[in-house]
Amino acid sequence: FANQAALAMHHRMRHHERNTLKRYLGSDATCPICRTIFSTRLRCIAHLSDRRRRSRRVPCADRLAEHNLVPLDGDQAARLDELDREARRMARRAGRGQPL
């Protein structure tokens, strides 16, 4: 693959691999590492998925292992995933690419 992003897209599309970081995020949309509060859980997931290094700061996703966080249980994670899917669906119906 040309780059790491292309490989990640291949894994998502061909092998149905999903973002495992969202298993550590509850409905309060707060990053468990930097404690930043986001407007939606989806924006918090995007924040945790961002691997770019800015001004020597280590991305929150890379620091996740240091905090020994407990993932959500299966039922709670499934319920939150369904709410995320519905938010995306409503945004598409409203003509937006992503929820605000």
Coordinates of N, CA, C and O in Angstrom, one line a residue:
F1 N 0.8 -1.2 0.0 CA 0.0 0.0 0.0 C 0.9 1.2 0.0 O 2.0 1.2 0.5
A2 N 0.4 2.3 -0.6 CA 1.2 3.5 -0.7 C 1.5 4.2 0.6 O 2.6 4.7 0.7
N3 N 0.7 4.1 1.6 CA 1.0 4.7 2.9 C 0.1 4.0 4.0 O -0.7 3.1 3.7
Q4 N 0.3 4.4 5.2 CA -0.4 3.8 6.3 C -1.9 4.1 6.3 O -2.6 3.2 6.7
A5 N -2.3 5.3 5.8 CA -3.7 5.6 5.7 C -4.4 4.6 4.7 O -5.5 4.2 4.9
A6 N -3.7 4.3 3.6 CA -4.3 3.4 2.6 C -4.5 2.0 3.2 O -5.5 1.3 2.9
L7 N -3.5 1.6 3.9 CA -3.6 0.3 4.6 C -4.7 0.2 5.6 O -5.4 -0.7 5.6
A8 N -4.8 1.3 6.4 CA -5.9 1.4 7.4 C -7.3 1.3 6.7 O -8.2 0.6 7.1
M9 N -7.4 2.0 5.6 CA -8.7 2.0 4.8 C -9.0 0.6 4.3 O -10.1 0.2 4.3
H10 N -7.9 0.0 3.8 CA -8.1 -1.4 3.3 C -8.6 -2.3 4.4 O -9.6 -3.1 4.2
H11 N -8.1 -2.2 5.6 CA -8.5 -3.0 6.7 C -10.0 -2.7 7.1 O -10.7 -3.7 7.4
R12 N -10.3 -1.5 7.1 CA -11.7 -1.1 7.4 C -12.7 -1.6 6.4 O -13.7 -2.2 6.7
M13 N -12.4 -1.5 5.1 CA -13.3 -1.9 4.0 C -13.3 -3.4 3.8 O -14.4 -4.0 3.6
R14 N -12.2 -4.0 3.6 CA -12.1 -5.4 3.2 C -12.3 -6.3 4.4 O -12.9 -7.4 4.2
H15 N -11.7 -6.0 5.5 CA -11.7 -6.9 6.7 C -12.7 -6.5 7.8 O -12.7 -7.1 8.8
H16 N -13.4 -5.4 7.6 CA -14.4 -4.9 8.5 C -13.9 -4.6 9.9 O -14.6 -4.8 10.9
E17 N -12.6 -4.2 9.9 CA -12.1 -3.8 11.2 C -12.6 -2.4 11.6 O -12.6 -1.5 10.8
R18 N -12.9 -2.2 12.8 CA -13.4 -1.0 13.3 C -12.5 -0.3 14.3 O -11.6 -1.0 14.8
N19 N -12.7 0.9 14.6 CA -11.9 1.7 15.5 C -12.1 1.1 16.9 O -13.2 1.3 17.5
T20 N -11.1 0.6 17.5 CA -11.2 0.0 18.9 C -11.1 1.1 20.0 O -11.5 0.9 21.1
L21 N -10.6 2.3 19.6 CA -10.5 3.3 20.6 C -11.8 3.8 21.2 O -11.9 4.2 22.3
K22 N -12.9 3.7 20.4 CA -14.2 4.2 20.8 C -14.8 3.3 21.9 O -15.7 3.7 22.6
R23 N -14.2 2.2 22.2 CA -14.6 1.3 23.3 C -14.3 1.9 24.7 O -14.7 1.4 25.7
Y24 N -13.4 2.9 24.7 CA -13.0 3.6 25.9 C -13.8 4.9 26.1 O -13.5 5.6 27.1
L25 N -14.7 5.3 25.2 CA -15.4 6.5 25.3 C -16.9 6.3 25.7 O -17.6 5.6 25.0
G26 N -17.3 7.0 26.8 CA -18.7 6.9 27.2 C -19.5 7.9 26.4 O -19.0 8.6 25.5
S27 N -20.7 8.1 26.9 CA -21.6 9.1 26.2 C -21.3 10.5 26.6 O -21.9 11.4 26.0
D28 N -20.4 10.8 27.5 CA -20.2 12.2 27.9 C -19.2 12.9 27.0 O -19.0 14.1 27.1
A29 N -18.7 12.2 26.0 CA -17.8 12.8 24.9 C -16.6 13.6 25.5 O -16.2 14.6 25.1
T30 N -16.0 13.0 26.5 CA -14.8 13.5 27.2 C -13.6 12.6 26.9 O -13.7 11.4 27.1
C31 N -12.5 13.2 26.4 CA -11.3 12.4 26.2 C -10.8 11.9 27.5 O -10.6 12.7 28.4
P32 N -10.6 10.6 27.7 CA -10.1 10.0 29.0 C -8.7 10.4 29.3 O -8.2 10.2 30.4
I33 N -7.9 10.9 28.3 CA -6.5 11.2 28.5 C -6.3 12.7 28.8 O -5.8 13.0 29.9
C34 N -6.8 13.6 27.9 CA -6.5 15.0 28.1 C -7.7 15.7 28.8 O -7.6 16.9 29.1
R35 N -8.8 15.0 29.0 CA -10.0 15.5 29.6 C -10.7 16.7 28.9 O -11.4 17.4 29.4
T36 N -10.4 16.7 27.6 CA -11.1 17.7 26.7 C -12.6 17.3 26.5 O -12.8 16.1 26.2
I37 N -13.5 18.2 26.7 CA -14.9 17.9 26.5 C -15.3 18.3 25.0 O -15.1 19.4 24.6
F38 N -15.8 17.3 24.3 CA -16.2 17.6 22.9 C -17.7 17.7 22.8 O -18.5 17.2 23.7
S39 N -18.2 18.3 21.7 CA -19.7 18.5 21.5 C -20.4 17.2 21.3 O -21.5 17.1 21.7
T40 N -19.7 16.2 20.7 CA -20.4 14.9 20.4 C -19.3 13.8 20.7 O -18.1 14.0 20.6
R41 N -19.8 12.6 20.9 CA -19.0 11.4 21.0 C -18.2 11.2 19.7 O -17.0 10.8 19.8
L42 N -18.8 11.5 18.6 CA -18.1 11.3 17.3 C -16.9 12.2 17.1 O -15.9 11.8 16.6
R43 N -17.0 13.4 17.6 CA -15.8 14.3 17.6 C -14.7 13.8 18.5 O -13.6 14.0 18.3
C44 N -15.1 13.3 19.6 CA -14.1 12.7 20.6 C -13.4 11.5 20.0 O -12.2 11.3 20.1
I45 N -14.2 10.7 19.3 CA -13.6 9.5 18.6 C -12.6 10.0 17.5 O -11.5 9.5 17.4
A46 N -12.9 11.1 16.8 CA -12.0 11.7 15.8 C -10.8 12.2 16.5 O -9.7 12.0 15.9
H47 N -10.9 12.8 17.6 CA -9.8 13.3 18.4 C -8.9 12.2 18.8 O -7.6 12.3 18.6
L48 N -9.4 11.1 19.3 CA -8.6 10.0 19.7 C -7.9 9.3 18.5 O -6.9 8.7 18.6
S49 N -8.6 9.3 17.3 CA -8.1 8.7 16.1 C -7.0 9.5 15.5 O -6.2 8.9 14.6
D50 N -6.8 10.7 15.8 CA -5.8 11.6 15.2 C -4.4 11.2 15.7 O -4.2 11.3 16.9
R51 N -3.6 10.8 14.8 CA -2.2 10.3 15.2 C -1.2 11.4 14.9 O 0.0 11.1 15.2
R52 N -1.6 12.5 14.5 CA -0.6 13.6 14.1 C 0.1 14.1 15.4 O -0.6 14.3 16.4
R53 N 1.3 14.4 15.3 CA 2.0 15.0 16.5 C 2.1 16.5 16.2 O 2.5 16.9 15.2
R54 N 1.6 17.2 17.2 CA 1.6 18.7 17.1 C 2.4 19.3 18.2 O 2.2 18.9 19.4
S55 N 3.4 20.1 17.9 CA 4.2 20.8 18.9 C 4.7 19.9 20.0 O 4.6 20.1 21.1
R56 N 5.3 18.7 19.5 CA 5.9 17.8 20.4 C 4.9 17.1 21.4 O 5.4 16.4 22.3
R57 N 3.7 17.3 21.2 CA 2.7 16.6 22.1 C 2.5 15.2 21.6 O 2.3 15.0 20.4
V58 N 2.4 14.2 22.5 CA 2.1 12.8 22.1 C 0.6 12.7 21.9 O -0.1 13.1 22.8
P59 N 0.1 12.1 20.8 CA -1.3 12.0 20.6 C -2.0 11.2 21.8 O -1.4 10.3 22.3
C60 N -3.2 11.5 22.1 CA -3.9 10.9 23.2 C -4.0 9.4 22.9 O -3.9 8.6 23.9
A61 N -4.2 8.9 21.7 CA -4.3 7.5 21.4 C -3.1 6.8 21.8 O -3.1 5.6 22.3
D62 N -1.9 7.4 21.6 CA -0.7 6.7 22.0 C -0.5 6.7 23.5 O 0.3 5.8 24.0
R63 N -1.1 7.5 24.2 CA -1.0 7.5 25.7 C -2.1 6.7 26.3 O -2.1 6.6 27.6
L64 N -3.0 6.1 25.6 CA -4.1 5.4 26.1 C -3.6 4.2 27.0 O -4.2 3.9 28.0
A65 N -2.6 3.5 26.5 CA -2.1 2.3 27.2 C -1.6 2.6 28.6 O -1.6 1.8 29.5
E66 N -1.1 3.8 28.8 CA -0.5 4.2 30.0 C -1.5 4.4 31.2 O -1.2 4.3 32.3
H67 N -2.8 4.6 30.8 CA -3.8 4.9 31.8 C -4.6 3.7 32.3 O -5.5 3.9 33.1
N68 N -4.4 2.5 31.7 CA -5.0 1.3 32.2 C -6.6 1.5 32.2 O -7.2 1.1 33.2
L69 N -7.1 2.0 31.2 CA -8.6 2.2 31.2 C -9.3 0.9 30.9 O -8.8 0.1 30.2
V70 N -10.5 0.8 31.4 CA -11.3 -0.3 31.3 C -12.3 0.0 30.1 O -13.0 1.0 30.1
P71 N -12.4 -0.9 29.1 CA -13.3 -0.7 28.0 C -14.8 -0.8 28.5 O -15.1 -1.5 29.5
L72 N -15.7 -0.2 27.7 CA -17.1 -0.4 28.0 C -17.5 -1.8 27.8 O -17.0 -2.5 27.0
D73 N -18.6 -2.2 28.5 CA -19.1 -3.5 28.3 C -19.8 -3.6 26.9 O -20.1 -2.6 26.3
G74 N -20.1 -4.8 26.4 CA -20.6 -5.0 25.1 C -21.9 -4.3 24.8 O -22.2 -3.7 23.8
D75 N -22.8 -4.4 25.8 CA -24.2 -3.8 25.6 C -24.1 -2.3 25.5 O -24.8 -1.7 24.7
Q76 N -23.4 -1.7 26.4 CA -23.3 -0.3 26.4 C -22.6 0.2 25.2 O -23.0 1.2 24.6
A77 N -21.5 -0.4 24.7 CA -20.8 -0.1 23.5 C -21.7 -0.2 22.3 O -21.7 0.7 21.4
A78 N -22.5 -1.3 22.2 CA -23.4 -1.4 21.1 C -24.5 -0.3 21.1 O -24.9 0.2 20.0
R79 N -25.0 0.1 22.3 CA -26.0 1.1 22.3 C -25.4 2.4 21.8 O -26.0 3.2 21.1
L80 N -24.2 2.8 22.3 CA -23.5 4.0 21.9 C -23.2 4.0 20.4 O -23.3 5.0 19.7
D81 N -22.8 2.8 19.9 CA -22.5 2.7 18.4 C -23.8 2.9 17.6 O -23.8 3.6 16.5
E82 N -24.9 2.4 18.1 CA -26.2 2.7 17.4 C -26.6 4.1 17.4 O -27.0 4.7 16.4
L83 N -26.3 4.8 18.5 CA -26.6 6.3 18.6 C -25.7 7.0 17.6 O -26.1 8.0 16.9
D84 N -24.4 6.6 17.5 CA -23.5 7.2 16.5 C -24.0 7.0 15.1 O -23.9 7.9 14.3
R85 N -24.4 5.8 14.8 CA -24.9 5.5 13.4 C -26.1 6.3 13.1 O -26.3 6.9 12.0
E86 N -27.0 6.5 14.1 CA -28.2 7.3 13.9 C -27.8 8.8 13.6 O -28.4 9.5 12.8
A87 N -26.9 9.3 14.4 CA -26.4 10.7 14.2 C -25.8 10.9 12.8 O -26.1 11.9 12.1
R88 N -25.1 9.9 12.3 CA -24.5 10.0 11.0 C -25.6 9.9 9.9 O -25.6 10.7 8.9
R89 N -26.6 9.0 10.1 CA -27.7 8.9 9.2 C -28.5 10.2 9.1 O -28.8 10.7 8.0
M90 N -28.8 10.8 10.2 CA -29.5 12.1 10.2 C -28.7 13.2 9.6 O -29.3 14.0 8.9
A91 N -27.4 13.2 9.7 CA -26.6 14.2 9.1 C -26.7 14.1 7.6 O -26.8 15.0 6.8
R92 N -26.6 12.8 7.1 CA -26.6 12.6 5.7 C -28.0 13.0 5.1 O -28.1 13.6 4.0
R93 N -29.0 12.7 5.8 CA -30.4 13.1 5.4 C -30.5 14.6 5.3 O -31.3 15.2 4.5
A94 N -29.8 15.3 6.2 CA -29.9 16.8 6.2 C -28.9 17.4 5.2 O -28.8 18.6 5.1
G95 N -28.2 16.6 4.4 CA -27.3 17.1 3.4 C -25.9 17.4 3.9 O -25.1 18.0 3.2
R96 N -25.5 16.9 5.1 CA -24.2 17.1 5.6 C -23.4 15.8 5.5 O -24.0 14.7 5.6
G97 N -22.1 15.9 5.4 CA -21.3 14.7 5.3 C -21.1 14.1 6.6 O -21.0 12.9 6.8
Q98 N -21.1 14.9 7.7 CA -20.9 14.4 9.1 C -21.8 15.2 10.0 O -22.1 16.3 9.8
P99 N -22.1 14.6 11.2 CA -22.8 15.3 12.2 C -22.0 16.5 12.7 O -20.8 16.5 12.7
L100 N -22.7 17.5 13.1 CA -22.1 18.8 13.6 C -21.6 18.6 15.1 O -22.0 17.9 15.8

